[in-house]
Tab-separated table of C-alpha atoms in Angstrom:
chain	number	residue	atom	x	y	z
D	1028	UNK	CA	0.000	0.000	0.000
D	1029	UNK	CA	2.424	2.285	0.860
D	1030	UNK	CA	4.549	2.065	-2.467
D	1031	UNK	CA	1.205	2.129	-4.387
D	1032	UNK	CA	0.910	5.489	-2.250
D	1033	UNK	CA	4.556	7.044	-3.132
D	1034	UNK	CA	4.287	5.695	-6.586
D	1035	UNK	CA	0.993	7.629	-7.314
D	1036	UNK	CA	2.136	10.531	-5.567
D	1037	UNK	CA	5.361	10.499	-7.879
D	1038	UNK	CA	3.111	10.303	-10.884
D	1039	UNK	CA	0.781	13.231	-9.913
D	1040	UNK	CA	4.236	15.287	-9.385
D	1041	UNK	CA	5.042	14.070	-12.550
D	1042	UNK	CA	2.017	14.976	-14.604
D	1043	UNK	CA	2.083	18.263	-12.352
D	1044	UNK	CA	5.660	19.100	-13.805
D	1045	UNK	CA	4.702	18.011	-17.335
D	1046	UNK	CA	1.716	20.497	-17.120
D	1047	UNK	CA	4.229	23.521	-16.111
D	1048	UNK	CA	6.291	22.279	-18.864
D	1049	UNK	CA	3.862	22.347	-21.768
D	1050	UNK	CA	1.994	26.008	-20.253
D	1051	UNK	CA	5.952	27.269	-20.199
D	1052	UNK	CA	6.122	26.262	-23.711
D	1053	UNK	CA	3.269	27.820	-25.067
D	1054	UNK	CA	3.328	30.865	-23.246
D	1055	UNK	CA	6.972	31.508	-25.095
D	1056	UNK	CA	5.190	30.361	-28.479
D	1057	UNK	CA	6.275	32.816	-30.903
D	1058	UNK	CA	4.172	35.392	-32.001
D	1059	UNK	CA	2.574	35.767	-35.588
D	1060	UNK	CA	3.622	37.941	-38.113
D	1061	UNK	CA	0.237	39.427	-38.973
D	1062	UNK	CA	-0.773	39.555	-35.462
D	1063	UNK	CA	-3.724	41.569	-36.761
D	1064	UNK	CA	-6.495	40.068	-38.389
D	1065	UNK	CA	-7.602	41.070	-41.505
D	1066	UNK	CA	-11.300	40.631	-42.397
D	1067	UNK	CA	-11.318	38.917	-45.643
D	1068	UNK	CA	-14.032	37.616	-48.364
D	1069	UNK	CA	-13.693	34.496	-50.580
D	1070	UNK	CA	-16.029	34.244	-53.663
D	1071	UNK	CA	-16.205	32.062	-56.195
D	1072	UNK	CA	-16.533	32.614	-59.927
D	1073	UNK	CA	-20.290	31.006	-59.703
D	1074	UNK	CA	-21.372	33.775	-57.168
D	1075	UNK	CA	-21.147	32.958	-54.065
D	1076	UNK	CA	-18.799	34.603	-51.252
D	1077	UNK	CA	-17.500	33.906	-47.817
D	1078	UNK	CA	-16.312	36.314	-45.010
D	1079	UNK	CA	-13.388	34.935	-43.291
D	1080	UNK	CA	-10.373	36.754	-41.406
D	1081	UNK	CA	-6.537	36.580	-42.795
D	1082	UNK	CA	-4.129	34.891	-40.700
D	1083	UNK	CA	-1.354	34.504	-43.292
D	1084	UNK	CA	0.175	37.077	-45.908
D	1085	UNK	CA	-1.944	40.417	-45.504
D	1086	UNK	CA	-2.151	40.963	-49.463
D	1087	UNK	CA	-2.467	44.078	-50.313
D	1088	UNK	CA	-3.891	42.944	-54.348
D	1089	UNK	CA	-6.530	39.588	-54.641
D	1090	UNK	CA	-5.197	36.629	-55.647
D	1091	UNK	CA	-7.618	33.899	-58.065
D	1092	UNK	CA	-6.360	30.420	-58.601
D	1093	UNK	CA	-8.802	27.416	-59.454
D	1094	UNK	CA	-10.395	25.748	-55.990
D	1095	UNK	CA	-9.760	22.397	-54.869
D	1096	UNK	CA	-10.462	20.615	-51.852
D	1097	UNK	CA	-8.164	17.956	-50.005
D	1098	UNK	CA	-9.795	15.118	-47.341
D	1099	UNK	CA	-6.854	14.484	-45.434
D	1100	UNK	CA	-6.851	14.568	-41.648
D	1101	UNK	CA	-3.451	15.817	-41.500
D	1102	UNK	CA	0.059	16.611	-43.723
D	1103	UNK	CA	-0.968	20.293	-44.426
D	1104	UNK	CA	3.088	20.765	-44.704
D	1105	UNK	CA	3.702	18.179	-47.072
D	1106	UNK	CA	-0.119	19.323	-49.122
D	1107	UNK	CA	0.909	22.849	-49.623
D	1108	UNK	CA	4.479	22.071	-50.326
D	1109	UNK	CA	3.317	19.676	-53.141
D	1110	UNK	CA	4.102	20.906	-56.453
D	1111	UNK	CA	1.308	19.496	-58.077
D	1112	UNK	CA	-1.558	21.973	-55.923
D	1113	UNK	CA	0.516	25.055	-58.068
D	1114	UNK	CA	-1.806	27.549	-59.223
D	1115	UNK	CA	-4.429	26.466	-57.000
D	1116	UNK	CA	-6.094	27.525	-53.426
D	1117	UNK	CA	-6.814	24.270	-51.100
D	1118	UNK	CA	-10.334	23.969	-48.891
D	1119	UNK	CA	-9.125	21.588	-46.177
D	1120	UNK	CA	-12.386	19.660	-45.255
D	1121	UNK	CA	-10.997	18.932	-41.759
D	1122	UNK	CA	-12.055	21.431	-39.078
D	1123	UNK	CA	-8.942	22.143	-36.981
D	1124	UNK	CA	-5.399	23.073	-38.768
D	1125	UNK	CA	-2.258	24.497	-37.811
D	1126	UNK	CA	-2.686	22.805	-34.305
D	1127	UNK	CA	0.775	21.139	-34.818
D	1128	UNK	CA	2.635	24.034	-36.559
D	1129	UNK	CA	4.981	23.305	-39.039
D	1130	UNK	CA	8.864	21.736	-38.914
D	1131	UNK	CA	12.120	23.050	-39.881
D	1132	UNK	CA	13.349	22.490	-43.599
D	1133	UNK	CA	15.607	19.523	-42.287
D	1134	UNK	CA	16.986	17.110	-44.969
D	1135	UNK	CA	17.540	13.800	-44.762
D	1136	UNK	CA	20.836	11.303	-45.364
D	1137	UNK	CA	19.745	12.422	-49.674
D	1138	UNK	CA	19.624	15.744	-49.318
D	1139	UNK	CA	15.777	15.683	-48.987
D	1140	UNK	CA	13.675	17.719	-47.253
D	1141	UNK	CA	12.216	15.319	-44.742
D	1142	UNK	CA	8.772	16.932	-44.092
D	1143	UNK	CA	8.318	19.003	-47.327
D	1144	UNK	CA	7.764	17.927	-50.853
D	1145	UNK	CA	9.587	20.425	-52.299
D	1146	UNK	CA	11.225	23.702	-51.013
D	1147	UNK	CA	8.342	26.317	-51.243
D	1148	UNK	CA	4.454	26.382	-50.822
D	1149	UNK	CA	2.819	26.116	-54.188
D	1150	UNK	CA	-0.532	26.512	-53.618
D	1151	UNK	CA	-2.040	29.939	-53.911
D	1152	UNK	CA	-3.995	29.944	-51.048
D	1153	UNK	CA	-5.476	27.924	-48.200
D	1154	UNK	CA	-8.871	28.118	-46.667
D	1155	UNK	CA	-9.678	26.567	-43.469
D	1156	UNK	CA	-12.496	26.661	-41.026
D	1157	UNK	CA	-10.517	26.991	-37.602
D	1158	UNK	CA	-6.913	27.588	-37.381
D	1159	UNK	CA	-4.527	26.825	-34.214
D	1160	UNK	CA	-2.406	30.033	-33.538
D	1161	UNK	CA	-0.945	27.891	-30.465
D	1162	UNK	CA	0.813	25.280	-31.766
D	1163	UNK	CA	2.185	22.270	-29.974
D	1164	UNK	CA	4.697	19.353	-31.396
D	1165	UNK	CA	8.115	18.936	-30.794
D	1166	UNK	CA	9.339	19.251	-34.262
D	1167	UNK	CA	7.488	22.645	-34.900
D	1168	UNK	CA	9.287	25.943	-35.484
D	1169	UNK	CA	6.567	28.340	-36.375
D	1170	UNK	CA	2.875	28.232	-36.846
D	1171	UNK	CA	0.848	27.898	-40.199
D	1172	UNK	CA	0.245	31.671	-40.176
D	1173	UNK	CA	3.590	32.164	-40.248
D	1174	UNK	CA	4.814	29.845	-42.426
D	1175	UNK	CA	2.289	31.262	-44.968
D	1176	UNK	CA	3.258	35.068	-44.085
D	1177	UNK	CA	7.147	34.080	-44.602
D	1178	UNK	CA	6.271	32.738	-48.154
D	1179	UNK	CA	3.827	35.315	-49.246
D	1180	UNK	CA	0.613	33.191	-49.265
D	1181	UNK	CA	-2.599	34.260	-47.798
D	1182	UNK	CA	-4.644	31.879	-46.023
D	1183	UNK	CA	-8.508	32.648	-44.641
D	1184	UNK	CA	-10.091	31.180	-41.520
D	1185	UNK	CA	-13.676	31.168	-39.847
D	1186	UNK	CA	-15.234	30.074	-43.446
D	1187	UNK	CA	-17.895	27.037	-43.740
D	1188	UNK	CA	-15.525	24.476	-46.148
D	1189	UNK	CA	-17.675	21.936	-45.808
D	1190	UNK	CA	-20.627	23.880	-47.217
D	1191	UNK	CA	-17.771	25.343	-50.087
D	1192	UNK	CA	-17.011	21.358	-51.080
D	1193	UNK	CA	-20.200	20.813	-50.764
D	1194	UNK	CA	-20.772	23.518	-53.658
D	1195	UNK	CA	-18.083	22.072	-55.637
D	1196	UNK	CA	-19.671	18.765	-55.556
D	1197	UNK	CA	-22.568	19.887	-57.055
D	1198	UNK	CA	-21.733	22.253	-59.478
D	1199	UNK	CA	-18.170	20.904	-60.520
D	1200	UNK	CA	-14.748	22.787	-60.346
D	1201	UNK	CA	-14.824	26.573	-60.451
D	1202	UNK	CA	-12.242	29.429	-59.976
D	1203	UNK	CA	-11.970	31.396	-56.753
D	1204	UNK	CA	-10.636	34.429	-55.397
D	1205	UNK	CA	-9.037	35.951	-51.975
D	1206	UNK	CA	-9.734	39.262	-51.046
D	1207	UNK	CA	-8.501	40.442	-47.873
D	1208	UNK	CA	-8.968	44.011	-46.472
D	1209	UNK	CA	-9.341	46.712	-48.413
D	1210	UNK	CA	-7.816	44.927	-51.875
D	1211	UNK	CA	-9.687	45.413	-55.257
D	1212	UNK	CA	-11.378	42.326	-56.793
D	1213	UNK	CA	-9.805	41.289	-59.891
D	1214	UNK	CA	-11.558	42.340	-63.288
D	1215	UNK	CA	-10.635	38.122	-64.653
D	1216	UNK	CA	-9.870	35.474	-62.365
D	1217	UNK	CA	-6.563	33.574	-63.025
D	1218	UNK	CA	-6.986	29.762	-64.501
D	1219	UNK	CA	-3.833	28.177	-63.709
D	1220	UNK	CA	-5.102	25.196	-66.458
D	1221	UNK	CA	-4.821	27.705	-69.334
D	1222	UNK	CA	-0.791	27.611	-68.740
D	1223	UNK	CA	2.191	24.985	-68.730
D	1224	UNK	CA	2.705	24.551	-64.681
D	1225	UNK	CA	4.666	21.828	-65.142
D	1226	UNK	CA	7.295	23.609	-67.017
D	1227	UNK	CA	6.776	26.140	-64.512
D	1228	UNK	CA	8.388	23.518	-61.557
D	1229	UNK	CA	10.638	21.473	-62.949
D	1230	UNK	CA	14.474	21.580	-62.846
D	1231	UNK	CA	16.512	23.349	-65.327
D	1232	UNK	CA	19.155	21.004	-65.386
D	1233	UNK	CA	20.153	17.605	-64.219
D	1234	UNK	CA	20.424	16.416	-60.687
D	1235	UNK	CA	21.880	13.340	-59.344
D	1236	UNK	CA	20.579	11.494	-55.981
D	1237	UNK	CA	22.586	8.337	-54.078
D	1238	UNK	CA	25.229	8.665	-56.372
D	1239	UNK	CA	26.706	4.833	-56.859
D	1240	UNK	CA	23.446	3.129	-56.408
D	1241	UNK	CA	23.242	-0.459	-58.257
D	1242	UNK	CA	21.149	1.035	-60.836
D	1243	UNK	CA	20.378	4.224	-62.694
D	1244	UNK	CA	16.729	5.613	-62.706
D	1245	UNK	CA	15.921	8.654	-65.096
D	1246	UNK	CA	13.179	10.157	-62.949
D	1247	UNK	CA	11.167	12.923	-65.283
D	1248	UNK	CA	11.055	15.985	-63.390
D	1249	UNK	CA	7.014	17.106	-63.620
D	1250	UNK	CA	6.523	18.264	-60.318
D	1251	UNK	CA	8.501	15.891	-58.657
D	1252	UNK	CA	7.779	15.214	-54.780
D	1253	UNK	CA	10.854	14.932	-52.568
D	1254	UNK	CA	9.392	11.689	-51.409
D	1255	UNK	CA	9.492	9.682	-54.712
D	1256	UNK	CA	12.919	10.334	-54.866
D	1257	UNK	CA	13.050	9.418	-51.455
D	1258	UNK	CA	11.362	5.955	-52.633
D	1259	UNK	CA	13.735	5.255	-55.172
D	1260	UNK	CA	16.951	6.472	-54.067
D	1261	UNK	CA	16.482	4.830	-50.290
D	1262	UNK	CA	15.706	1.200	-51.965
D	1263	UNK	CA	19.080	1.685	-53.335
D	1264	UNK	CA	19.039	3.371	-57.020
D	1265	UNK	CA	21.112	6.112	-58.052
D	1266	UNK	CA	18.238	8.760	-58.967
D	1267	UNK	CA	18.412	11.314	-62.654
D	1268	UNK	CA	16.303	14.028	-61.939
D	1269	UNK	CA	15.359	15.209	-65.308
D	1270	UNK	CA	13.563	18.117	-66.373
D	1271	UNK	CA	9.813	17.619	-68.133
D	1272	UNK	CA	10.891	18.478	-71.405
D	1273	UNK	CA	14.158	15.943	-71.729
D	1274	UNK	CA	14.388	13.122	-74.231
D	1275	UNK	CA	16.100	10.492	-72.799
D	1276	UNK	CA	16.210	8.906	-76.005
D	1277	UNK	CA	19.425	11.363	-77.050
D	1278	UNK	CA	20.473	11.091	-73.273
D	1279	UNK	CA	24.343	9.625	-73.599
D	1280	UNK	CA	23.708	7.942	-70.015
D	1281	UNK	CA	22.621	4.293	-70.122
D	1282	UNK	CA	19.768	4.354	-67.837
D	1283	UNK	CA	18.447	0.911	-66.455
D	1284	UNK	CA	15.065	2.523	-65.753
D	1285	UNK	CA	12.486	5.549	-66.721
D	1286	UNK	CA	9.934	6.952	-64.485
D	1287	UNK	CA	7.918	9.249	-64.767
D	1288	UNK	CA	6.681	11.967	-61.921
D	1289	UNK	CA	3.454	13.472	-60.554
D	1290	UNK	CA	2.895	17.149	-61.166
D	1291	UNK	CA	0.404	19.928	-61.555
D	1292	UNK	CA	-2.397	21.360	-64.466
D	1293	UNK	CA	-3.288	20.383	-67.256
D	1294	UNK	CA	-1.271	17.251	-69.513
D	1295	UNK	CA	-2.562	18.581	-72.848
D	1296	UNK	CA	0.722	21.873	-72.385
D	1297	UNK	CA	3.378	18.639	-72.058
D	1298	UNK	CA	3.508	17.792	-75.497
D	1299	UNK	CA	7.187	17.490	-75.543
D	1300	UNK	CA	6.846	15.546	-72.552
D	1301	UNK	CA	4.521	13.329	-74.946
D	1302	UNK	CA	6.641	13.117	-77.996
D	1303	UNK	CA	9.469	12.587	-76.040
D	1304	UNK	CA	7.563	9.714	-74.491
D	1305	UNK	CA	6.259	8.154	-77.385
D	1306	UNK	CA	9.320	8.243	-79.096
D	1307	UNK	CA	10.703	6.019	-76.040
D	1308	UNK	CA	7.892	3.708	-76.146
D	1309	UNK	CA	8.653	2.832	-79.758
D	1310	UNK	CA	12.096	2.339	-79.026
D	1311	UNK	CA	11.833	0.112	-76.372
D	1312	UNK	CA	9.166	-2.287	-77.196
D	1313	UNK	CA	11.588	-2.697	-80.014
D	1314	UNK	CA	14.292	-3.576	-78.335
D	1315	UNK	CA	15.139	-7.663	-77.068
D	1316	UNK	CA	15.336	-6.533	-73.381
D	1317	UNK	CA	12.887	-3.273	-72.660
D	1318	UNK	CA	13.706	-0.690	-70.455
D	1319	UNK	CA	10.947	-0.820	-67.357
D	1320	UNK	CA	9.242	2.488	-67.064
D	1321	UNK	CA	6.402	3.748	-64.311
D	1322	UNK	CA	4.552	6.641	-63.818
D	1323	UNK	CA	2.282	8.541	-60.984
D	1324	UNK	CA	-0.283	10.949	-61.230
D	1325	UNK	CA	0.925	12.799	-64.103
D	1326	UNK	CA	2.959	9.942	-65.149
D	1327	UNK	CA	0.260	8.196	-65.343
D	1328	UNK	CA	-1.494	10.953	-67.564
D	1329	UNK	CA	1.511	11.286	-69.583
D	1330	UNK	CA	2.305	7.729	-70.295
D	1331	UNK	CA	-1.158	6.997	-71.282
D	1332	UNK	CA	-1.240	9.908	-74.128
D	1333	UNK	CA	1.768	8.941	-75.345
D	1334	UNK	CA	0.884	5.167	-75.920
D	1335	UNK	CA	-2.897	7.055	-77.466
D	1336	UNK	CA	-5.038	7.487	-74.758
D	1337	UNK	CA	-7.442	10.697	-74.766
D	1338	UNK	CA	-7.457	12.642	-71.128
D	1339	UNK	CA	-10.101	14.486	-69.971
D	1340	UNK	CA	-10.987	16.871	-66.637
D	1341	UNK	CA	-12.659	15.231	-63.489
D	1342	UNK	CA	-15.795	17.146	-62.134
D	1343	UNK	CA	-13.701	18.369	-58.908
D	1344	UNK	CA	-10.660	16.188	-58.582
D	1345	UNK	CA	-9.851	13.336	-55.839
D	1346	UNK	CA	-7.576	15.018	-53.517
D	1347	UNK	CA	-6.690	13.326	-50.026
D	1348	UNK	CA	-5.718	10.634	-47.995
D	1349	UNK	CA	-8.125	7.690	-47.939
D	1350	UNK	CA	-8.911	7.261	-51.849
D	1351	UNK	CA	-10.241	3.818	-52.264
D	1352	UNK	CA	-8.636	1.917	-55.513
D	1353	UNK	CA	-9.308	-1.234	-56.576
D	1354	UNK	CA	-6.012	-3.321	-58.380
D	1355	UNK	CA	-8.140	-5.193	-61.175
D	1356	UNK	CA	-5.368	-7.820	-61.544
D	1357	UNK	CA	-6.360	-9.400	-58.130
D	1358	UNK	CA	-9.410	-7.792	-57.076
D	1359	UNK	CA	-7.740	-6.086	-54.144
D	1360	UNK	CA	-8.658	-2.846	-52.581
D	1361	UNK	CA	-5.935	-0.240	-51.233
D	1362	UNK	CA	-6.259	2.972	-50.218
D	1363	UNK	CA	-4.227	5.280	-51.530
D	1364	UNK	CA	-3.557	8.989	-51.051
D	1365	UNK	CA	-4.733	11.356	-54.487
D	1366	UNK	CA	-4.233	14.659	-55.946
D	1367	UNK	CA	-5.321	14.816	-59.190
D	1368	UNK	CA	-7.969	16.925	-61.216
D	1369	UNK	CA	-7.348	14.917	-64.962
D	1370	UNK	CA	-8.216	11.022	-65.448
D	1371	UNK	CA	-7.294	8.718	-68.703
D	1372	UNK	CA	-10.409	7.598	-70.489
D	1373	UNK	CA	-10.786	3.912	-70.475
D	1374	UNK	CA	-14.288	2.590	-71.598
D	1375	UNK	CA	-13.917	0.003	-73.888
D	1376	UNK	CA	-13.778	2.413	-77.088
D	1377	UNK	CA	-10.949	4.301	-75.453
D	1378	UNK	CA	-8.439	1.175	-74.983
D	1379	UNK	CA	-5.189	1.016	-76.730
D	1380	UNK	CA	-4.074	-1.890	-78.375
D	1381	UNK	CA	-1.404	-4.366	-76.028
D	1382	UNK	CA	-2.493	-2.266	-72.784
D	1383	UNK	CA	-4.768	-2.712	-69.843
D	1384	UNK	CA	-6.560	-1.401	-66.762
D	1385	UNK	CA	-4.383	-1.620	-63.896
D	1386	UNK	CA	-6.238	0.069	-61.174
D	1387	UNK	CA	-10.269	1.661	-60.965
D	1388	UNK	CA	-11.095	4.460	-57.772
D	1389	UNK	CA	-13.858	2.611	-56.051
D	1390	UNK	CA	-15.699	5.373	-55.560
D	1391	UNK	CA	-15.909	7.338	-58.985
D	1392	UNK	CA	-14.869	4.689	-61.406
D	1393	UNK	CA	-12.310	6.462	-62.635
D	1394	UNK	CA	-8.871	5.460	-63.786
D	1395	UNK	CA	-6.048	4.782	-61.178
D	1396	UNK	CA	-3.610	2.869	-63.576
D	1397	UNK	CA	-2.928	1.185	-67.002
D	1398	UNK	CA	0.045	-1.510	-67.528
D	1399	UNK	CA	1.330	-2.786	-70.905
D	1400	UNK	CA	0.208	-6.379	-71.316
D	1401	UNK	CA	3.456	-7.992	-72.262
D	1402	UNK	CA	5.985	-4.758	-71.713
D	1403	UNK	CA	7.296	-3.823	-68.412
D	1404	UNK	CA	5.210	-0.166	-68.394
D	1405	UNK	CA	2.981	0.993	-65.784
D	1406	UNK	CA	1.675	3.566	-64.188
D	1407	UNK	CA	-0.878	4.892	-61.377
D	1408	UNK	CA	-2.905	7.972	-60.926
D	1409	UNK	CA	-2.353	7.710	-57.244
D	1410	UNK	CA	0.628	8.275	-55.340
D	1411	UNK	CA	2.046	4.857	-53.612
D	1412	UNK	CA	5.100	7.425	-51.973
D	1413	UNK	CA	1.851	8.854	-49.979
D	1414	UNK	CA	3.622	11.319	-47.520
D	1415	UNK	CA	1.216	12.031	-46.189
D	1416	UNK	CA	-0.833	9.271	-46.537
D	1417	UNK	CA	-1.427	5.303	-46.294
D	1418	UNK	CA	1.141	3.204	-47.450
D	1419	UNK	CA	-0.520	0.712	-48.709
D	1420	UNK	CA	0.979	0.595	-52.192
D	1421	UNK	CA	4.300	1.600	-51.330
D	1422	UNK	CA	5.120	-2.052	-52.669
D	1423	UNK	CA	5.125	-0.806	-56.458
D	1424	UNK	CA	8.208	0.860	-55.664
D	1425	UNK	CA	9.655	-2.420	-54.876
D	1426	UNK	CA	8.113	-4.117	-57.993
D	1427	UNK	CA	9.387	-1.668	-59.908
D	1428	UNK	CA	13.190	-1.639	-59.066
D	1429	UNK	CA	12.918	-5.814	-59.005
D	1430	UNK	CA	11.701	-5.310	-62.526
D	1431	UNK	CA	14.397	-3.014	-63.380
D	1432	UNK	CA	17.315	-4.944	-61.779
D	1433	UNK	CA	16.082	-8.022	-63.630
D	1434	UNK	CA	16.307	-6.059	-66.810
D	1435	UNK	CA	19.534	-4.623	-66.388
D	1436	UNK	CA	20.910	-8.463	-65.551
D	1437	UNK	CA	19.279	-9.306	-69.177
D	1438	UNK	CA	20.698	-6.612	-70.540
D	1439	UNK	CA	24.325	-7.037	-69.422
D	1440	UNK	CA	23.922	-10.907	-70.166
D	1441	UNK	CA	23.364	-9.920	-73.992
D	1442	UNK	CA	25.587	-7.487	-73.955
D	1443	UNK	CA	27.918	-10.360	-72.872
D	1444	UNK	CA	26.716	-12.560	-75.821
D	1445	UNK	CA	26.852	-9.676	-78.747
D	1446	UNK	CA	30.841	-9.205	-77.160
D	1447	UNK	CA	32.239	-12.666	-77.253
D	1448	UNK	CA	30.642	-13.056	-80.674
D	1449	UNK	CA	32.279	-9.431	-82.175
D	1450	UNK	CA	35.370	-10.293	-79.709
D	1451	UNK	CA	35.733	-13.799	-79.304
D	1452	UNK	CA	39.848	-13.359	-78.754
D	1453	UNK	CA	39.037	-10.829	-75.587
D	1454	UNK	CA	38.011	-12.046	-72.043
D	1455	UNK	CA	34.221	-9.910	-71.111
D	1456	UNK	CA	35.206	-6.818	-68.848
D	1457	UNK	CA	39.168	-6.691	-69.912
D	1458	UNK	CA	40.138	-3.120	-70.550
D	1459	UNK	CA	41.569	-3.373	-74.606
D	1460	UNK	CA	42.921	0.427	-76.395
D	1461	UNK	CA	41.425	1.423	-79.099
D	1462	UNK	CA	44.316	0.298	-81.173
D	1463	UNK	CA	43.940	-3.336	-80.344
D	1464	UNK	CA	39.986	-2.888	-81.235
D	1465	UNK	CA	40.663	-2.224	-84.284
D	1466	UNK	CA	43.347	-5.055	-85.220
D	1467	UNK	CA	40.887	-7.704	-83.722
D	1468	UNK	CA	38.608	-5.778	-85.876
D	1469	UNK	CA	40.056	-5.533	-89.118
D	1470	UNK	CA	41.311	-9.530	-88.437
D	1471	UNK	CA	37.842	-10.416	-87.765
């Protein structure tokens, strides 16, 4: 009895201390940069508007962007860092954000960021129904308000998102507008589909993750998220990021496989992407031993156009965390995480010749993936990297790099073959000069 007694009386001194620990730390919780509070309308381009109050960048000028809205529960870091929301203003659908703040830029062993996608927000705006000022998690370093402040985005609370998806819903996706204080409403709201985004964040020039890794993966920079690479380069391949518009086919490196990365508006402004693709399809399923290739999200839109599918525009997207997909090659269902606003066709009419229906959303029908029947190409709509999000498919990742590594061990075996039968004199790997090349050559 008595230690029962001392050991619940060091508990309660305990929780006491943790109490005076946590009301310490939030009383020294840094202030926000636009500690006043704007009032602040949201309309849409169908009519209807929204009074909110500003707790990010006090714009002095409206900003317009199309309006999406996300489902997740949480990952607002990793959401508005995604390149693929560019151009756009996200309606989070769950009540409470910011409650957790938001983490240092930190980068990993790769020289990713560990809990971004990329290094800036892209979205244009946020709108949310309550927002935390006091924030509490050990990894935070500032709150959402001033996250968004710092980068220049403006972000509305106290608005009814449930009633502004349900809106969307109904009527299909529109175009939206911030307006906070005194700023003028613009005379044409900004469509960020009418425009090339994905040229807009892609890389300019090469860049080389886990240099040294067993094999070489050209990764097509759309909109890349630091966590794909992540995928890739932490299973052990040495990662090419590409930018959108690069033919591989020309590329002087040898890559063992192509893949092909998510990223934002519409696919129809790629077309280079497309040629570029098409020409590699032709190539390969040429070839005796294919190069594997795999797409997401835009990947998957890209891959499909280049092999001849038609794309076309969802009503409102599927955006969030717990996207139900069914894998029509065994009838399994996985939930995936989603942010996409485009779809391939695939009724019967629209199938291409030697390809398939990988994957189907459960809820709208539409496409998640297509898969060459006898070629090693693939891709999903989804995003199996998640972050945030459900790994359930993560696996593909896996599949993917078997795939390729199987390849590349065909492909070095009849590369093995086509030298002892130019070569038969020289042993497979001995270093020969030129010089000698050419004897055996002109002896042969």
């Amino acid at each position: 009895m008595i230690q029962s007694a001392q050991l619940l009386k060091s508990t309660v001194q305990l929780k006491n201390a943790s109490t005076s620990i946590c009301r310490r730390f939030i009383s020294q919780l840094p202030k926000s940069l636009n500690n006043e509070k704007l009032p602040a309308t949201f309309r849409l381009k169908t009519g209807q508007t929204f009074k909110a109050t500003s707790f990010g960048a006090p714009l002095k000028e409206s900003i317009s962007g199309e309006v999406v809205f996300t489902t997740s529960l949480v990952g607002y870091p990793e959401s508005m860092s995604d390149p693929s929301y560019r151009g756009q203003i996200l309606v989070f659908t769950q009540p409470l954000i910011g409650n957790y703040g938001v983490p240092a830029m930190d980068k990993d062993e790769f020289g990713l960021f560990k809990h971004f996608e990329s290094d800036k927000i892209h979205v244009k705006g946020i709108i949310v129904t309550d927002y935390a000022k006091k924030y509490s998690h050990w990894n935070a370093v500032e709150s959402l308000g001033e996250w968004c402040a710092r980068n220049n985005v403006p972000a509305l609370s106290g608005v009814d998102t449930r009633a502004i998806v349900t809106l969307l819903r109904e009527q299909g996706s529109t175009l939206g507008e911030i307006i906070i204080g005194d700023a003028k409403p613009a005379k044409e709201l900004e469509d960020p589909n009418k425009r090339n985004l994905v040229a807009e964040v892609s890389v300019k020039s090469k860049k080389i993750y886990n240099k040294g890794g067993d094999v070489k993966i050209a990764l097509i920079d759309c909109g890349a998220k630091q966590n794909i690479i992540r995928c890739l380069a932490k299973r052990g391949a040495e990662v090419h990021l590409v930018p959108w518009n690069h033919d591989v086919t020309k590329d002087s490196t040898h890559y063992d496989g192509i893949f092909i990365s998510n990223g934002p508006g519409n696919p129809s402004y790629c077309e280079e992407t497309i040629m570029n693709l098409r020409k590699l399809l032709i190539r390969e399923s040429s070839k005796p031993v294919p190069t594997p290739i795999f797409g997401i999200c835009m990947g998957n839109l890209l891959l499909g156009a280049a092999a001849g599918f038609e794309t076309y525009k969802l009503p409102y997207g599927n955006r969030g965390h717990n996207q139900p997909a069914i894998n029509l090659l065994t009838n399994q269902c996985v939930i995936t995480s989603q942010n996409h606003g485009f779809a391939i066709k695939d009724g019967e009419k629209d199938m291409v010749e030697g390809w398939e229906k990988y994957f189907v959303n459960a809820n709208d029908g539409s496409n998640e993936g297509i898969r060459h029947k006898t070629l090693p190409f693939a891709s999903v709509q989804y995003h199996p990297e998640a972050k945030a999000g459900p790994q359930d498919t993560e696996y593909l990742f896996e599949e993917y790099l078997d795939t390729v590594r199987e390849s590349k061990k065909e492909y070095l075996r009849q590369k093995s073959k086509v030298s002892k039968k130019i070569y038969p004199q020289i042993q497979v790997g001995a270093e020969v000069n030129i010089s000698n090349q050419k004897q055996i050559s002109e002896s042969a």
